[in-house]
Tab-separated table of C-alpha atoms in Angstrom:
chain	number	residue	atom	x	y	z
A	327	MET	CA	-4.264	-8.353	2.609
A	328	ARG	CA	-5.325	-9.446	-0.996
A	329	PHE	CA	-8.242	-8.258	-2.952
A	330	SER	CA	-9.920	-8.789	-6.334
A	331	VAL	CA	-12.553	-6.806	-8.093
A	332	LEU	CA	-14.651	-9.695	-9.130
A	333	ALA	CA	-17.122	-7.628	-11.130
A	334	SER	CA	-17.699	-3.987	-11.601
A	335	GLY	CA	-20.383	-2.018	-13.465
A	336	SER	CA	-24.192	-1.440	-13.699
A	337	THR	CA	-24.665	-5.074	-14.516
A	338	GLY	CA	-23.311	-6.266	-11.221
A	339	ASN	CA	-20.675	-5.495	-8.515
A	340	ALA	CA	-18.686	-7.721	-6.175
A	341	ILE	CA	-15.342	-7.282	-4.554
A	342	PHE	CA	-13.386	-9.993	-2.633
A	343	VAL	CA	-10.913	-9.081	0.333
A	344	GLU	CA	-8.964	-11.513	2.439
A	345	SER	CA	-6.625	-11.229	5.271
A	346	GLY	CA	-5.414	-14.187	7.329
A	347	GLU	CA	-8.172	-16.544	8.154
A	348	HIS	CA	-10.924	-13.952	7.263
A	349	SER	CA	-12.396	-13.163	3.838
A	350	PHE	CA	-15.209	-10.990	2.816
A	351	LEU	CA	-17.421	-10.334	-0.180
A	352	VAL	CA	-18.426	-6.707	-0.604
A	353	ASP	CA	-21.768	-6.883	-2.355
A	354	ALA	CA	-23.036	-9.693	-4.644
A	355	GLY	CA	-24.702	-8.099	-7.527
A	356	LEU	CA	-24.781	-11.109	-9.911
A	357	SER	CA	-26.541	-14.454	-9.803
A	358	GLY	CA	-25.342	-17.181	-7.563
A	359	LYS	CA	-23.955	-19.258	-10.558
A	360	GLN	CA	-22.065	-16.117	-11.818
A	361	MET	CA	-20.676	-15.478	-8.360
A	362	GLU	CA	-19.414	-19.118	-8.156
A	363	GLY	CA	-17.784	-18.694	-11.565
A	364	LEU	CA	-16.062	-15.426	-10.540
A	365	PHE	CA	-14.732	-17.171	-7.306
A	366	GLN	CA	-13.370	-20.035	-9.480
A	367	GLY	CA	-11.482	-17.275	-11.404
A	368	ILE	CA	-9.431	-16.252	-8.340
A	369	GLU	CA	-9.271	-19.857	-7.046
A	370	ARG	CA	-11.162	-19.171	-3.873
A	371	LYS	CA	-14.227	-20.701	-2.412
A	372	MET	CA	-17.353	-18.904	-1.199
A	373	SER	CA	-17.679	-21.526	1.476
A	374	ASP	CA	-14.606	-20.163	3.078
A	375	LEU	CA	-16.015	-16.599	3.257
A	376	THR	CA	-16.390	-14.878	6.602
A	377	GLY	CA	-19.303	-12.877	5.558
A	378	ILE	CA	-20.995	-10.408	3.024
A	379	LEU	CA	-20.767	-6.738	3.435
A	380	VAL	CA	-23.546	-4.805	1.604
A	381	THR	CA	-23.025	-1.182	0.557
A	382	HIS	CA	-26.668	-0.457	-0.485
A	383	GLU	CA	-29.745	-1.929	-1.811
A	384	HIS	CA	-29.588	-1.345	-5.486
A	385	SER	CA	-29.983	-4.494	-7.469
A	386	ASP	CA	-26.502	-4.466	-9.070
A	387	HIS	CA	-25.185	-4.783	-5.616
A	388	ILE	CA	-27.477	-7.289	-3.953
A	389	LYS	CA	-28.716	-9.578	-6.740
A	390	GLY	CA	-26.949	-12.602	-5.458
A	391	VAL	CA	-26.697	-11.659	-1.731
A	392	GLY	CA	-29.602	-13.756	-0.520
A	393	ILE	CA	-28.780	-16.705	-2.748
A	394	VAL	CA	-25.148	-16.823	-1.654
A	395	ALA	CA	-25.823	-16.287	1.936
A	396	ARG	CA	-28.505	-19.025	2.272
A	397	LYS	CA	-26.304	-21.569	0.282
A	398	TYR	CA	-23.248	-21.043	2.281
A	399	LYS	CA	-24.854	-19.962	5.530
A	400	LEU	CA	-22.930	-16.761	5.623
A	401	PRO	CA	-23.499	-13.685	7.915
A	402	ILE	CA	-24.739	-10.519	6.015
A	403	TYR	CA	-23.721	-7.118	7.363
A	404	ALA	CA	-25.510	-3.919	6.423
A	405	ASN	CA	-26.771	-0.813	8.238
A	406	GLU	CA	-30.369	-0.591	9.529
A	407	LYS	CA	-31.811	1.450	6.610
A	408	THR	CA	-30.264	-0.737	4.024
A	409	TRP	CA	-31.638	-3.857	5.820
A	410	THR	CA	-35.105	-2.384	5.767
A	411	ALA	CA	-34.873	-1.380	2.007
A	412	MET	CA	-33.375	-4.710	0.901
A	413	ASN	CA	-35.269	-7.209	3.253
A	414	HIS	CA	-37.862	-8.032	0.700
A	415	LEU	CA	-35.504	-8.047	-2.225
A	416	ILE	CA	-33.052	-10.871	-1.125
A	417	GLY	CA	-35.472	-13.370	0.194
A	418	GLU	CA	-35.742	-14.843	3.654
A	419	ILE	CA	-32.564	-14.857	5.591
A	420	PRO	CA	-32.353	-16.591	9.005
A	421	THR	CA	-32.165	-13.945	11.990
A	422	GLU	CA	-28.756	-15.562	13.014
A	423	GLN	CA	-27.301	-14.545	9.768
A	424	LYS	CA	-28.384	-10.911	9.929
A	425	PHE	CA	-25.929	-8.414	11.345
A	426	GLN	CA	-26.052	-4.612	11.655
A	427	PHE	CA	-23.021	-2.596	10.578
A	428	ASP	CA	-23.717	1.072	11.281
A	429	MET	CA	-22.255	3.893	9.213
A	430	GLU	CA	-19.068	5.219	10.386
A	431	THR	CA	-18.277	2.589	12.706
A	432	VAL	CA	-15.398	-0.142	12.872
A	433	LYS	CA	-15.708	-3.923	12.978
A	434	THR	CA	-12.602	-6.032	13.712
A	435	PHE	CA	-12.048	-9.557	12.452
A	436	GLY	CA	-8.491	-11.003	13.474
A	437	ASN	CA	-5.921	-8.561	12.040
A	438	LEU	CA	-8.514	-6.945	9.800
A	439	SER	CA	-10.470	-3.721	10.820
A	440	ILE	CA	-13.279	-2.664	8.564
A	441	GLU	CA	-14.321	0.973	8.537
A	442	SER	CA	-17.569	2.064	7.126
A	443	PHE	CA	-18.389	5.533	5.762
A	444	GLY	CA	-21.278	7.284	4.044
A	445	VAL	CA	-21.438	8.147	0.370
A	446	SER	CA	-23.841	10.332	-1.582
A	447	HIS	CA	-26.129	8.160	-3.624
A	448	ASP	CA	-29.831	7.759	-4.110
A	449	ALA	CA	-30.201	4.697	-1.840
A	450	ALA	CA	-31.513	4.351	1.746
A	451	GLU	CA	-28.296	4.808	3.537
A	452	PRO	CA	-25.312	4.031	1.154
A	453	MET	CA	-21.881	3.365	2.617
A	454	PHE	CA	-18.615	1.912	1.443
A	455	TYR	CA	-15.650	0.497	3.306
A	456	VAL	CA	-12.056	1.035	4.269
A	457	PHE	CA	-9.978	-2.167	5.222
A	458	HIS	CA	-7.063	-1.801	7.567
A	459	GLU	CA	-4.616	-4.575	8.284
A	460	GLY	CA	-1.650	-2.967	10.420
A	461	GLN	CA	-0.315	-0.052	8.367
A	462	LYS	CA	-2.073	-1.285	5.109
A	463	LYS	CA	-5.140	0.433	3.881
A	464	LEU	CA	-7.580	-0.578	1.120
A	465	VAL	CA	-10.333	1.878	0.226
A	466	LEU	CA	-13.508	0.920	-1.774
A	467	ILE	CA	-15.525	3.957	-2.945
A	468	THR	CA	-18.113	3.740	-5.792
A	469	ASP	CA	-21.627	4.928	-6.277
A	470	THR	CA	-21.343	8.458	-5.005
A	471	GLY	CA	-22.337	11.541	-6.849
A	472	TYR	CA	-19.369	13.483	-5.411
A	473	VAL	CA	-16.410	12.865	-3.020
A	474	SER	CA	-16.868	15.268	-0.029
A	475	ASP	CA	-14.122	16.621	2.141
A	476	ARG	CA	-15.301	14.392	4.892
A	477	MET	CA	-14.855	11.358	2.636
A	478	LYS	CA	-11.466	12.480	1.477
A	479	GLY	CA	-10.361	12.779	5.128
A	480	ILE	CA	-11.397	9.020	5.707
A	481	ILE	CA	-9.943	7.604	2.466
A	482	SER	CA	-6.761	9.630	2.218
A	483	ASN	CA	-3.321	7.902	1.686
A	484	ALA	CA	-4.423	4.340	1.123
A	485	ASP	CA	-2.117	1.720	-0.438
A	486	SER	CA	-4.790	0.813	-2.993
A	487	TYR	CA	-8.121	2.341	-4.183
A	488	VAL	CA	-11.088	0.793	-5.866
A	489	PHE	CA	-12.455	3.960	-7.196
A	490	GLU	CA	-15.476	4.969	-9.257
A	491	SER	CA	-14.970	6.428	-12.601
A	492	ASN	CA	-18.426	6.034	-14.021
A	493	HIS	CA	-18.917	8.023	-17.098
A	494	ASP	CA	-17.609	10.508	-19.611
A	495	VAL	CA	-19.834	13.642	-19.363
A	496	GLN	CA	-19.951	14.249	-23.124
A	497	MET	CA	-20.864	10.624	-23.927
A	498	LEU	CA	-23.581	10.691	-21.288
A	499	ARG	CA	-25.130	13.982	-22.520
A	500	MET	CA	-24.987	12.827	-26.125
A	501	GLY	CA	-26.117	9.252	-25.400
A	502	LYS	CA	-29.458	7.506	-25.547
A	503	TYR	CA	-30.465	7.661	-21.886
A	504	PRO	CA	-33.668	9.699	-21.160
A	505	TRP	CA	-33.006	13.086	-19.582
A	506	ASN	CA	-34.259	12.264	-16.216
A	507	ILE	CA	-31.750	9.347	-15.980
A	508	LYS	CA	-28.922	11.659	-17.296
A	509	ARG	CA	-29.917	14.230	-14.737
A	510	ARG	CA	-29.787	11.598	-11.932
A	511	ILE	CA	-26.393	10.170	-12.894
A	512	LEU	CA	-25.021	13.855	-13.110
A	513	SER	CA	-26.541	14.806	-9.764
A	514	ASP	CA	-24.935	14.793	-6.382
A	515	VAL	CA	-26.526	11.490	-5.590
A	516	GLY	CA	-25.573	9.838	-8.853
A	517	HIS	CA	-22.082	8.786	-9.990
A	518	VAL	CA	-18.829	10.646	-10.463
A	519	CYS	CA	-17.466	11.203	-13.912
A	520	ASN	CA	-13.888	10.533	-14.972
A	521	GLU	CA	-12.632	13.982	-14.486
A	522	ASP	CA	-14.154	14.547	-11.003
A	523	ALA	CA	-12.980	11.102	-9.905
A	524	ALA	CA	-9.463	12.028	-10.893
A	525	ILE	CA	-9.429	15.377	-9.158
A	526	ALA	CA	-10.718	13.508	-5.985
A	527	MET	CA	-8.112	10.973	-6.488
A	528	SER	CA	-5.317	13.527	-6.731
A	529	GLU	CA	-6.435	15.126	-3.416
A	530	VAL	CA	-6.305	11.796	-1.502
A	531	ILE	CA	-3.376	10.013	-3.046
A	532	GLY	CA	-0.602	9.863	-0.575
A	533	ASN	CA	3.042	8.640	-0.520
A	534	ARG	CA	2.190	5.110	0.004
A	535	THR	CA	-0.553	4.919	-2.733
A	536	LYS	CA	0.534	2.384	-5.389
A	537	HIS	CA	-2.693	1.113	-7.067
A	538	ILE	CA	-5.973	2.595	-8.282
A	539	TYR	CA	-8.613	0.314	-9.804
A	540	LEU	CA	-11.053	2.435	-12.023
A	541	ALA	CA	-14.540	0.914	-11.091
A	542	HIS	CA	-18.140	0.962	-12.008
A	543	LEU	CA	-17.581	2.156	-15.528
A	544	SER	CA	-20.861	2.744	-17.494
A	545	LEU	CA	-21.172	0.330	-20.392
A	546	ASP	CA	-23.048	2.995	-22.461
A	547	ASN	CA	-21.264	6.162	-21.259
A	548	ASN	CA	-17.687	5.323	-20.769
A	549	MET	CA	-14.718	3.074	-22.116
A	550	LYS	CA	-11.755	1.612	-20.308
A	551	ASP	CA	-9.231	3.398	-22.523
A	552	LEU	CA	-11.071	6.700	-22.148
A	553	ALA	CA	-11.416	6.418	-18.381
A	554	ARG	CA	-7.699	5.453	-18.050
A	555	MET	CA	-6.703	8.400	-20.367
A	556	SER	CA	-8.937	10.929	-18.662
A	557	VAL	CA	-7.944	9.869	-15.138
A	558	GLY	CA	-4.331	9.627	-16.115
A	559	GLN	CA	-4.019	13.020	-17.811
A	560	THR	CA	-5.643	14.701	-14.759
A	561	LEU	CA	-3.258	13.049	-12.404
A	562	GLU	CA	-0.286	13.831	-14.395
A	563	SER	CA	-1.448	17.472	-14.737
A	564	ARG	CA	-1.396	17.485	-10.942
A	565	GLY	CA	2.148	16.210	-10.638
A	566	ILE	CA	1.345	12.546	-10.085
A	567	GLY	CA	3.436	10.333	-12.219
A	568	LEU	CA	1.812	7.264	-13.633
A	569	GLY	CA	3.818	4.092	-13.681
A	570	GLU	CA	6.198	5.781	-11.166
A	571	GLN	CA	4.169	6.560	-8.145
A	572	VAL	CA	0.703	5.167	-9.000
A	573	ASN	CA	-0.448	2.499	-11.406
A	574	LEU	CA	-3.949	2.421	-12.896
A	575	PHE	CA	-5.832	-0.755	-13.396
A	576	ASP	CA	-8.997	-1.734	-15.370
A	577	THR	CA	-11.993	-3.476	-13.854
A	578	ASP	CA	-14.613	-5.501	-15.893
A	579	PRO	CA	-18.214	-6.368	-15.477
A	580	ARG	CA	-17.544	-10.063	-15.955
A	581	ILE	CA	-13.836	-10.866	-15.497
A	582	PRO	CA	-12.241	-10.711	-11.953
A	583	THR	CA	-8.952	-8.819	-11.572
A	584	LYS	CA	-6.040	-10.899	-10.432
A	585	LEU	CA	-5.548	-11.019	-6.604
A	586	MET	CA	-3.538	-8.057	-5.574
A	587	ALA	CA	-1.532	-8.211	-2.361
A	588	ILE	CA	-0.775	-5.061	-0.430
């Protein structure tokens, strides 16, 4: 199984996952032209995709979904409430390209099994995905105000994580956002901060975990160095050695990460 975080942040999100003859795009939160550029960056073609998985209807996750699906005639998978919420936002999609993927269910494509699970975010029915290939496990989890024990049970001991580390609390509190936006981000249906993300990571990391990609960093309320330092310090304070057991990786709003094989 290989994956790349094509883009991550409030300006647009997209993740590529492939296994054997199947490959998926998880969200397409950028324009069609930007999405094509990101695929060129990892030397893959959108025409080869098996389908698009949608996490929720916020624009930074669906901006390019309709455009890409129509151009390449790709199936779109989302749960019922997300379909209802995003139908009028992505343009007309032929019925034969619309598929329902319910929360906390599993769909199998060849050797790849995809498990959906719910997160806590202010969307219709937000959910993320765990990819399984044999004993290999890749977890994608962003856009959640906290990580519950139920989520931790589902995502524990993965080989690789794409994990939200959205903001530094002090930067957010001192920053330019209106208070109602700050309150929303800090709430249980907003986004997790660096420290809370690190604590959750420390509780799900297992003996086979090697890679953690810090994702969905706020452009205004976080920095790559700060996120990496905050998460790293918390993990090391809990006995998890960086560079020995686990490696942290940056993601970027515009530059895809190198394809990682697990």
